[in-house]
Amino acid sequence: MKSSQHNPLLVLVTVMAGFLSLTGCKPKGAGSAAGGDASKTFIAPGKYDEFYNFVSGGFSGQMSVYGIPSGRLFRVIPVFSVDPEKGYGYSEETKAMLNTSHGFVPWDDLHHIALTLTNGEHDGRWAFGNANNTPRIARIDLKTFKTAEIIEIPNSAGNHSSPFITENSEYVVAGTRFSIPMGENQDVPINTYKENFKGTVSFISVDKTTGGMKIAFQIQTPGVNYDLARAGKGKSHGWMFFSCYNSERANTLLEVNASQKDKDFIMCVNWKKAEEYVKAGKAVKKSVKYVHNVYDESKHMATSTMENEVLMLDPKDCPDMIYYMPCPKSPHGCDTDPTGEYIVGSGKLAAVIPVFSFTKIQQAIASKNFDGDYEGIPVLKYEAVLHGEVQKPGLGPLHTEFDANGNAYTSFFVSSEIVKWNVKDLKVLDRVPTYYSIGHLSVPGGPTKKPHGKYVIAYNKITKDRYLPTGPELAQSAQLYSIDGDKMKLLLDFPTIGEPHYAESIPASLIMKNSTKIYKIEDNKNPWAALGDKYARVERKGNEIHVYMTSIRSHFTPDNIEGVKMGDVVYFHVTNLEQDWDVPHGFAVKGANNAELLIMPGETQTLAWKPDRVGVFPMYCTDFCSALHQEMQGYIRVSPAGSSVPLSFSTGKTVPAETAKKDTVKTK
């Protein structure tokens, strides 16, 4: 493909000059963004928000849940990072969730959210999140708001272009950000990038009943960087569209060397055709190592399985599966409208927003209207597939979502604004400033066939003067705008955990009707569960002490334990016997250097503790549970390694003083 060469800084300056020359289109500054109508976001006591807003936590590795329109934070869901508040990644039952082929990885970088779809509409079953650093996809069960499954993605690095979901949740799709060497010889010079580095996109199947994930197949691609993606819908069902940059295939100083061409690409993948090639035996088995972690809801316990192969499709063996469309310039966003006819590209350094037509794409493919090829993959002619360009919309377009009235909303990073425009006639209708440097935005239902509309939410990178100062780093920011009229209006801004990238909002009613309130005691299959006080006990197995403990308002059984010796490892298996909604119990022991436990009603969780000195150690409930919460405590006695203190345990029983004296005398 022929492409002109430009200095990217000159292009940026030119674009800025053209943008600022527009009269009446310049953001108006602090005054116009300082307002808001809090009355429209007020939720009276006892009333519920209309939407759940699931927000990625970026470098926190977690997912957060807010109410819309109130902006109230309801929950932080631990996903890829350990969480001492809930014991996630610390309890023996959840440690396996963070296993990878690299070992236990207690952190990651969660950028994007995807909610399951049926017929292109939100169904409220599961949410998916991506791990950008050590490539993984997580599935969160929206009945429990817990991470239910994590699968590692092999042959990938920087799993940014994920987790994007197909119209009926057939697949969650993941593209690699960093192309890398693959195969047996991966020890190659970095400057052989063009010869040895390849990319992949992975199609992960989702079981319709259980949600269970499996890597169905991967497609090997040229060695570019895949950024974002969206599935086709309606007439474009069966296709996936990926934005990609660094078509220059540079390996150093990408801010200059990957910004040379005036157009990069959107990659169009016919995944229905890919399925046919897999069934026809065109996929090659590749030997790889990756870990699949599943949390068993009946056992309240995670297990890890090491997988060892994937099926790989090579485009050179699979004609008509992949095409490239030119897209100006260094594209980031790639979004499909509710009809599935239009695909919107967002080039960060472009002065226009290109809108492509799926109908024209199919016509260009049928007539072989190509502009050469890129690494053997046909490149469709830009003019042949273009619906049109939004002219001078703003500076630094990133992401686009849609309402139900044929309008699009695009975030502009450099000019810090949201611009509303019409998808068919490509006319700009409205613009509002944001504070500051907006990244993603979200319209409830915006990526679906049936947007719910009403609001658009900006997720901003910088807050500056919006909140009380908190040292060198300020709170992350979201801003809520109404879109139920012709003009967008700022209603509220609220802080978020950082860093918010993408988010999706869903009507609360779709989730509330199936929400889990308790785990039934009779369904608890955890092998360490004590399903009643009569089953509470303490057992020694070599140098392991297993405490099968129950918790109920307001005591532990047992609450006095003796006979532990230095060198022992104590496993507290705590079962919460409550069968009442919203009565979790916590558990902590003095000197524990990992975390506490947080145990839901009917659940069992385990904390491992290795005492580091002789003495009597308090243990207590960390989560307020009743008026006698403060009394919910106990003691564990640790004696020297050679002592003869017998193992004993009790609740509500005081050992006579003379017995205690004998035990002390026996201690060596």
XYZ file of C-alpha atoms in Angstrom:
668
model
C 0.000 0.000 0.000
C 1.370 3.444 -0.893
C 1.403 6.007 1.864
C 2.866 9.493 2.228
C 5.360 10.260 4.959
C 4.878 13.144 7.395
C 6.490 14.580 10.465
C 3.893 13.653 13.168
C 4.577 16.809 15.178
C 3.919 18.937 12.104
C 0.680 17.041 11.503
C -0.408 17.651 15.090
C 0.356 21.374 14.888
C -1.536 21.637 11.593
C -4.557 19.832 13.030
C -4.575 22.088 16.106
C -4.410 25.209 13.963
C -7.303 24.046 11.823
C -9.369 23.131 14.848
C -8.809 26.363 16.735
C -9.754 28.377 13.651
C -13.323 27.129 13.932
C -15.500 29.892 15.350
C -17.806 28.786 18.084
C -16.282 25.301 18.314
C -13.610 25.992 20.883
C -14.278 24.620 24.414
C -15.306 27.574 26.536
C -13.183 26.830 29.579
C -13.736 26.352 33.257
C -16.891 28.373 33.554
C -18.902 26.265 31.147
C -17.868 23.028 32.820
C -18.249 24.168 36.401
C -22.001 23.932 36.581
C -24.192 20.893 37.037
C -27.672 20.063 38.178
C -27.268 17.891 41.266
C -31.032 17.585 41.696
C -31.128 15.247 38.690
C -28.535 12.963 40.270
C -29.991 12.900 43.783
C -31.256 9.497 44.884
C -33.509 9.795 47.919
C -32.885 7.536 50.931
C -34.379 4.125 50.291
C -34.384 4.591 46.520
C -32.084 2.910 44.013
C -29.961 4.154 41.150
C -31.237 3.355 37.673
C -27.965 1.901 36.372
C -24.985 -0.074 37.566
C -21.782 1.418 36.150
C -18.884 -1.068 35.906
C -15.596 0.812 35.660
C -12.144 -0.580 34.968
C -9.556 0.176 37.617
C -6.520 0.458 35.348
C -3.313 0.025 37.320
C -5.254 -1.015 40.436
C -6.090 -4.281 38.653
C -9.645 -4.182 39.993
C -13.157 -3.352 38.779
C -15.356 -0.844 40.566
C -19.137 -0.510 40.638
C -20.936 2.833 40.824
C -24.552 3.883 40.771
C -25.809 6.110 37.975
C -26.943 8.864 38.185
C -25.723 9.293 41.783
C -22.049 8.517 41.164
C -21.931 6.604 44.459
C -19.272 3.886 44.780
C -20.896 0.568 45.790
C -18.142 -1.978 45.505
C -14.602 -2.684 44.389
C -14.461 -6.167 42.862
C -11.027 -7.779 43.227
C -10.025 -9.279 39.886
C -6.318 -9.284 39.005
C -4.816 -7.815 42.181
C -4.739 -9.076 45.728
C -7.217 -7.357 48.029
C -6.579 -7.526 51.786
C -10.021 -6.114 52.585
C -11.705 -9.227 51.205
C -8.793 -11.639 51.546
C -8.776 -12.133 47.756
C -5.474 -13.631 46.691
C -4.587 -14.194 50.360
C -7.096 -16.828 51.430
C -6.178 -20.383 50.542
C -9.367 -20.666 48.503
C -8.642 -17.653 46.262
C -4.862 -17.766 45.812
C -5.230 -19.965 42.736
C -7.181 -17.220 40.933
C -3.937 -15.290 40.430
C -1.815 -18.167 39.132
C -0.234 -17.792 35.699
C 2.428 -19.565 33.647
C 4.805 -17.017 35.240
C 3.770 -18.116 38.731
C 1.607 -16.226 41.214
C 1.065 -12.692 39.852
C -0.616 -10.449 42.484
C -1.193 -7.415 40.242
C -2.281 -6.358 36.797
C -3.632 -3.491 34.709
C -7.377 -3.774 33.967
C -8.341 -1.484 31.071
C -11.651 -2.592 29.587
C -15.048 -3.998 30.525
C -17.484 -6.078 28.476
C -20.960 -7.164 29.603
C -22.639 -10.241 28.164
C -25.140 -9.859 25.356
C -28.135 -11.774 24.031
C -29.338 -10.683 20.587
C -27.029 -7.721 20.901
C -28.599 -6.475 24.151
C -27.312 -6.567 27.725
C -28.537 -9.623 29.652
C -26.982 -9.029 33.098
C -25.211 -12.397 33.486
C -21.460 -11.772 33.444
C -18.875 -9.033 33.093
C -15.441 -9.524 31.575
C -12.235 -7.614 32.215
C -8.775 -7.746 30.668
C -5.318 -7.937 32.209
C -3.083 -5.733 30.101
C 0.270 -6.727 31.612
C 0.242 -10.512 32.019
C -2.376 -11.265 29.340
C -5.542 -12.663 30.903
C -9.315 -12.418 30.644
C -11.502 -12.545 33.763
C -15.190 -13.365 34.058
C -17.150 -11.792 36.922
C -20.416 -13.401 37.999
C -22.995 -10.624 38.336
C -25.093 -12.710 40.748
C -22.318 -12.517 43.340
C -20.073 -9.679 42.059
C -17.139 -12.049 42.397
C -14.459 -13.102 39.953
C -15.480 -16.567 38.789
C -12.823 -17.397 36.205
C -9.524 -16.156 34.764
C -7.874 -17.545 31.645
C -4.363 -16.621 30.548
C -3.811 -15.690 26.888
C -0.668 -17.223 25.339
C 1.128 -15.822 22.282
C 0.186 -12.351 23.466
C 1.838 -9.404 25.188
C -0.006 -6.368 26.455
C -3.554 -7.675 26.169
C -5.029 -4.214 25.504
C -7.397 -4.990 22.640
C -9.812 -6.941 24.823
C -12.251 -8.152 26.108
C -14.631 -7.325 23.270
C -17.728 -9.480 23.018
C -19.759 -10.759 20.073
C -23.457 -10.184 19.591
C -24.658 -13.324 21.391
C -21.647 -13.722 23.681
C -20.291 -16.486 21.452
C -16.773 -15.147 21.961
C -14.804 -12.743 24.044
C -12.020 -11.502 21.787
C -8.490 -10.449 22.730
C -5.819 -8.846 20.530
C -2.199 -8.370 21.491
C -0.894 -4.847 21.938
C 2.764 -5.821 21.556
C 3.743 -8.079 18.701
C 6.416 -10.533 19.818
C 8.556 -13.396 18.515
C 6.663 -16.687 18.576
C 7.510 -20.330 18.081
C 10.489 -22.301 19.287
C 13.150 -19.597 18.856
C 12.132 -16.464 20.730
C 15.690 -15.335 21.491
C 16.069 -12.975 18.541
C 17.530 -9.473 18.208
C 14.936 -6.758 18.810
C 16.010 -5.010 15.611
C 14.768 -8.023 13.637
C 11.215 -6.919 14.482
C 10.019 -6.860 10.870
C 11.275 -10.378 10.210
C 10.480 -12.161 13.464
C 7.684 -10.393 15.378
C 4.039 -11.416 14.950
C 0.686 -10.477 16.436
C -2.332 -12.566 17.415
C -6.013 -12.171 18.028
C -7.664 -14.782 20.263
C -11.271 -15.952 20.174
C -12.350 -17.239 23.595
C -15.619 -19.147 23.597
C -18.164 -18.563 26.376
C -20.435 -21.430 27.469
C -24.041 -20.244 27.170
C -25.089 -21.901 30.450
C -22.087 -21.743 32.775
C -20.093 -18.900 31.264
C -17.027 -21.155 31.189
C -14.271 -19.861 28.918
C -12.023 -21.725 26.488
C -9.564 -20.481 23.869
C -11.333 -21.705 20.731
C -8.665 -20.507 18.290
C -6.092 -17.818 17.636
C -5.274 -16.033 14.382
C -1.677 -15.087 13.633
C -1.389 -11.597 12.189
C 1.313 -9.238 10.935
C 3.470 -7.691 13.630
C 1.540 -4.489 14.332
C 0.015 -3.195 17.567
C -3.683 -3.944 18.159
C -5.392 -1.274 20.204
C -9.187 -1.644 20.506
C -11.966 -3.606 18.826
C -15.714 -4.019 18.429
C -17.836 -6.856 17.154
C -20.227 -6.451 14.290
C -23.933 -6.630 15.021
C -27.084 -7.020 12.964
C -26.005 -7.094 9.320
C -22.305 -7.225 10.332
C -22.755 -10.108 12.770
C -19.939 -12.595 12.299
C -17.283 -9.908 11.860
C -14.843 -8.293 14.288
C -13.097 -4.955 13.726
C -9.718 -4.127 15.328
C -7.931 -0.788 15.293
C -4.190 -1.138 14.881
C -1.224 1.195 14.752
C 2.500 0.923 14.081
C 1.980 -0.330 10.554
C 5.565 0.969 10.187
C 6.555 -1.963 12.441
C 8.934 0.209 14.436
C 10.577 -1.116 17.578
C 11.934 2.074 19.141
C 10.722 5.640 19.808
C 7.238 4.815 18.589
C 5.931 8.328 19.248
C 7.851 9.318 16.108
C 8.599 6.103 14.261
C 5.079 4.672 14.525
C 3.472 7.942 13.408
C 5.010 8.281 9.970
C 2.230 7.088 7.684
C -0.872 9.140 7.084
C -2.992 6.023 7.529
C -2.771 2.877 9.611
C -5.455 0.187 9.605
C -8.645 -1.248 10.940
C -8.472 -5.016 10.599
C -11.704 -6.754 9.582
C -11.940 -10.390 10.702
C -14.650 -12.720 9.410
C -14.845 -14.981 12.462
C -17.602 -17.088 10.935
C -15.155 -17.913 8.130
C -12.485 -18.620 10.763
C -14.821 -21.138 12.408
C -15.216 -22.880 9.067
C -11.448 -23.117 8.656
C -11.094 -24.584 12.155
C -13.728 -27.226 11.366
C -11.953 -27.963 8.071
C -8.721 -28.720 9.921
C -6.816 -25.627 8.772
C -5.764 -24.697 12.306
C -2.358 -25.884 13.511
C -1.838 -27.031 17.096
C 0.757 -24.864 18.831
C 2.483 -25.991 22.001
C 2.191 -23.297 24.667
C 1.781 -23.023 28.423
C -1.049 -21.030 29.949
C -3.123 -21.271 33.115
C -6.891 -21.514 33.480
C -8.321 -20.648 36.924
C -11.904 -21.416 37.948
C -13.705 -20.568 41.188
C -16.163 -23.285 42.260
C -19.222 -21.637 43.827
C -20.253 -24.776 45.713
C -16.794 -25.350 47.209
C -15.984 -21.620 47.530
C -12.599 -22.608 46.190
C -10.467 -21.914 43.102
C -8.417 -24.438 41.151
C -5.750 -23.893 38.490
C -5.177 -26.031 35.418
C -2.103 -25.756 33.198
C -3.103 -25.922 29.526
C -0.551 -26.822 26.862
C -1.828 -26.087 23.365
C -3.912 -23.770 21.208
C -5.246 -23.910 17.666
C -3.655 -21.295 15.391
C -4.958 -20.092 12.024
C -2.559 -18.490 9.539
C -4.189 -16.036 7.080
C -2.007 -17.300 4.229
C -3.802 -20.654 4.558
C -7.221 -19.050 5.091
C -8.229 -16.684 2.262
C -11.170 -14.310 2.733
C -10.764 -14.376 6.541
C -8.939 -11.056 7.139
C -8.877 -7.676 5.389
C -7.322 -4.343 6.283
C -9.019 -0.951 5.862
C -6.846 2.192 5.828
C -7.702 4.501 8.734
C -6.166 7.896 9.502
C -4.002 8.341 11.669
C -2.702 6.171 14.543
C -6.242 4.903 15.250
C -7.278 4.166 18.813
C -11.060 3.745 18.941
C -12.967 1.365 16.679
C -16.719 1.282 17.275
C -19.795 -0.137 15.526
C -23.125 1.650 15.624
C -26.349 -0.048 16.887
C -27.377 -1.091 13.365
C -24.042 -2.723 12.599
C -23.811 -0.799 9.307
C -21.277 1.811 10.394
C -17.786 1.362 11.828
C -16.218 4.487 13.335
C -12.448 4.880 13.433
C -10.728 7.383 15.695
C -7.236 8.397 14.626
C -5.502 10.191 17.483
C -3.586 12.382 15.039
C -6.362 12.770 12.474
C -8.272 15.931 11.620
C -11.376 13.929 10.679
C -13.420 11.009 11.985
C -13.729 8.333 9.270
C -16.961 6.345 9.197
C -16.933 3.099 7.210
C -19.893 1.262 5.697
C -20.230 -2.484 6.191
C -22.252 -2.705 2.982
C -19.443 -1.009 1.072
C -16.891 -3.275 2.746
C -18.725 -6.314 1.419
C -19.004 -4.766 -2.046
C -15.287 -3.947 -2.086
C -14.415 -7.488 -1.059
C -16.698 -8.991 -3.706
C -15.237 -6.797 -6.447
C -11.667 -7.156 -5.132
C -11.381 -3.402 -4.874
C -7.988 -3.553 -3.185
C -5.120 -1.145 -2.731
C -2.433 -3.823 -2.739
C -1.749 -5.916 0.333
C -0.014 -5.690 3.693
C 2.048 -8.762 4.562
C -0.127 -10.788 2.208
C -3.454 -9.506 3.582
C -5.637 -7.540 1.117
C -5.987 -3.820 1.824
C -9.393 -2.403 0.861
C -9.397 0.933 -0.922
C -10.183 3.729 1.524
C -12.648 5.536 -0.746
C -14.398 2.264 -1.619
C -15.346 1.451 1.984
C -15.845 4.961 3.358
C -19.331 6.191 4.286
C -17.872 9.623 4.930
C -15.755 11.761 7.241
C -16.829 14.020 10.085
C -14.982 17.212 9.213
C -13.002 19.166 11.832
C -14.788 17.535 14.770
C -12.141 18.257 17.411
C -8.592 17.353 18.380
C -7.459 13.885 19.422
C -10.544 11.689 18.846
C -10.450 8.507 20.906
C -13.728 6.659 21.503
C -17.277 6.708 20.217
C -20.560 5.418 21.615
C -24.135 5.827 20.452
C -27.649 6.692 21.560
C -30.888 5.223 20.221
C -31.575 8.208 17.958
C -28.816 7.800 15.381
C -26.308 10.011 17.160
C -22.714 9.352 18.127
C -20.649 10.746 21.018
C -16.872 10.933 20.619
C -14.272 11.794 23.242
C -11.432 14.169 22.299
C -8.313 13.845 24.395
C -6.388 16.944 23.324
C -9.282 19.404 23.173
C -10.847 17.828 26.310
C -14.428 17.547 25.125
C -17.276 15.306 24.053
C -18.692 15.940 20.598
C -22.150 14.788 19.498
C -22.679 14.116 15.806
C -25.155 12.357 13.522
C -24.019 9.013 12.127
C -25.782 9.272 8.748
C -25.203 12.881 7.725
C -21.939 13.259 9.724
C -22.912 16.705 11.028
C -21.635 17.937 14.387
C -24.628 18.694 16.624
C -23.159 19.703 19.976
C -20.004 19.758 22.076
C -19.258 20.090 25.799
C -15.927 20.541 27.606
C -14.611 17.958 30.066
C -11.994 18.196 32.811
C -9.298 17.252 31.799
C -7.990 15.055 28.968
C -10.911 12.692 28.599
C -10.086 9.123 27.585
C -12.997 6.719 27.242
C -16.629 7.634 27.502
C -19.687 5.487 28.114
C -23.342 5.699 27.166
C -25.513 3.141 29.003
C -26.012 0.432 26.397
C -23.855 2.454 24.003
C -22.023 -0.511 22.446
C -25.215 -2.596 22.060
C -28.061 -2.839 19.554
C -30.341 -1.092 22.063
C -28.702 1.867 23.804
C -30.497 2.953 26.971
C -29.300 6.518 26.511
C -30.113 9.303 29.004
C -26.474 9.850 29.997
C -22.941 9.954 28.713
C -20.111 9.568 31.217
C -16.611 10.921 30.658
C -13.618 9.172 32.228
C -10.891 11.763 32.569
C -7.144 11.370 32.979
C -6.463 14.555 34.940
C -8.597 16.413 37.488
C -6.471 19.417 38.549
C -8.912 21.771 40.303
C -12.010 19.546 40.455
C -11.483 18.023 43.923
C -9.770 18.725 47.212
C -6.000 18.281 46.784
C -4.493 15.021 48.029
C -0.771 15.527 47.568
C 1.058 15.072 44.265
C -1.671 12.844 42.819
C -5.306 13.819 42.670
C -8.400 11.637 42.531
C -9.339 10.073 39.207
C -12.396 11.605 37.599
C -15.714 10.823 35.957
C -18.270 13.350 34.732
C -21.952 12.669 34.082
C -23.842 14.499 31.321
C -27.499 14.240 30.351
C -28.194 13.462 26.683
C -31.986 13.300 26.808
C -32.295 16.661 25.057
C -30.743 18.280 22.025
C -27.881 19.631 24.103
C -25.604 17.760 26.489
C -25.649 19.119 30.043
C -23.186 18.490 32.837
C -24.966 17.057 35.883
C -22.234 15.754 38.169
C -18.623 14.875 38.478
C -17.384 12.277 40.924
C -14.048 10.678 41.808
C -13.219 7.088 40.868
C -10.562 4.600 41.825
C -7.685 4.885 39.404
C -7.154 4.715 36.619
C -10.570 4.569 34.930
C -10.294 3.512 31.304
C -13.493 2.062 29.921
C -16.848 1.350 31.573
C -20.255 -0.066 30.743
C -23.578 0.738 32.364
C -26.551 -1.584 32.553
C -30.080 -1.167 33.948
C -30.034 -2.201 37.598
C -33.180 -4.280 37.123
C -31.314 -6.747 34.878
C -28.952 -7.628 37.708
C -31.021 -7.180 40.853
C -33.557 -9.843 39.908
C -30.883 -12.569 39.973
C -28.695 -11.282 42.783
C -27.302 -13.837 45.252
C -28.070 -12.878 48.851
C -26.599 -15.814 50.777
C -24.831 -19.110 50.168
C -27.012 -21.901 51.496
C -25.230 -23.835 54.230
C -26.574 -27.129 52.902
C -24.961 -26.413 49.519
C -21.507 -25.707 50.957
C -19.175 -28.418 49.571
C -15.920 -26.927 50.815
C -13.886 -29.878 52.189
C -12.839 -27.746 55.163
C -16.304 -26.478 56.068
C -17.744 -26.883 59.562
C -21.476 -26.833 58.874
C -22.463 -26.263 62.504
C -20.846 -25.763 65.893
C -20.833 -29.519 66.562
C -18.414 -29.930 63.651
C -15.978 -27.324 64.956
C -12.649 -28.892 65.932
C -8.866 -28.549 65.885
C -6.652 -31.276 64.410
C -2.908 -31.742 64.085
C -1.427 -33.195 60.875
C 2.333 -33.213 61.368
C 3.389 -29.593 61.708
C 0.037 -28.388 60.393
C -2.758 -27.326 62.727
C -6.192 -27.249 61.094
C -8.815 -25.179 62.902
C -12.314 -25.971 61.624
C -14.035 -22.873 62.965
C -17.548 -21.455 62.797
C -18.602 -17.828 63.095
C -22.027 -16.511 64.023
C -23.199 -13.425 65.842
C -21.308 -12.927 68.095
C -18.668 -15.602 68.699
C -16.251 -18.033 67.094
C -16.284 -21.731 67.834
C -13.684 -22.535 69.098
C -12.461 -19.281 70.598
C -9.653 -20.639 72.812
C -6.941 -22.847 71.273
C -3.793 -24.192 72.914
C -1.077 -26.646 71.937
C 0.221 -24.821 68.876
C 4.031 -24.901 68.759
C 6.691 -22.855 67.050
C 7.266 -24.255 63.576
C 3.582 -25.119 63.097
C 1.470 -23.633 60.323
C -2.085 -22.931 61.463
C -4.902 -23.100 58.922
C -8.033 -21.298 60.098
C -10.931 -22.736 58.061
C -13.742 -20.342 58.969
C -17.367 -21.054 58.027
C -19.893 -18.244 58.379
C -23.080 -19.942 59.648
C -25.254 -16.872 59.076
C -28.152 -17.290 56.671
C -29.131 -13.641 56.661
C -28.414 -11.208 53.817
C -25.525 -8.790 54.322
C -24.071 -10.372 57.456
C -20.498 -11.246 56.525
C -17.923 -11.983 59.217
C -14.267 -11.115 59.185
C -11.385 -12.999 60.746
C -7.894 -11.841 61.690
C -5.156 -13.016 64.040
C -2.401 -10.872 65.502
C 0.863 -11.209 63.609
C -0.653 -12.492 60.382
C 1.541 -11.064 57.620
C -0.849 -11.744 54.737
C -4.384 -10.413 55.285
C -7.701 -10.880 56.976
C -10.596 -12.984 55.752
C -14.016 -11.733 54.758
C -16.525 -14.597 54.796
C -19.983 -14.250 53.276
C -23.068 -15.921 54.832
C -22.806 -19.682 54.243
C -19.251 -19.449 52.881
C -15.963 -21.029 54.013
C -12.589 -19.307 53.676
C -9.134 -20.263 54.955
C -6.277 -18.177 56.336
C -2.807 -19.690 56.752
C -0.789 -18.317 59.691
C 2.742 -19.178 60.784
C 3.472 -17.815 64.268
C 6.862 -16.137 64.593
C 7.142 -16.123 68.387
C 5.882 -17.732 71.597
C 2.902 -16.123 73.277
C -0.870 -15.720 73.338
C -2.322 -14.131 70.221
C -5.750 -12.519 69.961
C -8.048 -13.303 67.049
C -11.194 -11.351 66.244
C -13.926 -10.481 63.754
C -12.931 -7.576 61.507
C -16.335 -6.864 59.917
C -18.987 -5.265 62.091
C -21.766 -7.800 62.588
C -23.817 -6.931 65.710
C -23.950 -4.875 68.904
C -21.585 -7.465 70.413
C -19.163 -7.363 67.497
C -16.428 -6.118 69.809
C -16.889 -9.234 71.956
C -16.406 -11.546 68.954
C -12.847 -12.550 69.747
C -10.656 -15.313 71.088
C -7.092 -16.432 71.808
C -4.575 -18.859 70.401
C -1.614 -19.950 72.541
C 1.732 -20.670 70.903
C 4.328 -22.618 72.891
C 7.999 -23.436 72.191
C 8.750 -26.149 69.650
C 9.652 -28.778 72.238
C 6.766 -28.142 74.633
C 4.363 -30.825 75.790
C 1.278 -28.582 75.909
C -1.528 -30.769 74.565
C -3.651 -29.615 71.674
C -6.958 -28.387 73.086
C -9.796 -26.104 72.082
C -12.972 -24.804 73.625
C -15.734 -22.211 73.505
C -17.459 -20.953 76.636
C -15.263 -23.060 78.899
C -12.687 -21.774 81.378
C -9.760 -24.123 82.089
C -9.069 -24.449 85.856
C -6.008 -22.513 86.998
C -4.219 -25.638 88.273
C -4.485 -27.285 84.831
C -3.028 -24.222 83.180
C -0.214 -24.226 85.736
C 0.615 -27.878 84.949
C 0.768 -27.076 81.228
C 3.192 -24.252 81.901
C 5.438 -26.466 84.057
C 5.555 -29.145 81.299
C 6.819 -26.640 78.758
C 10.489 -27.267 77.954
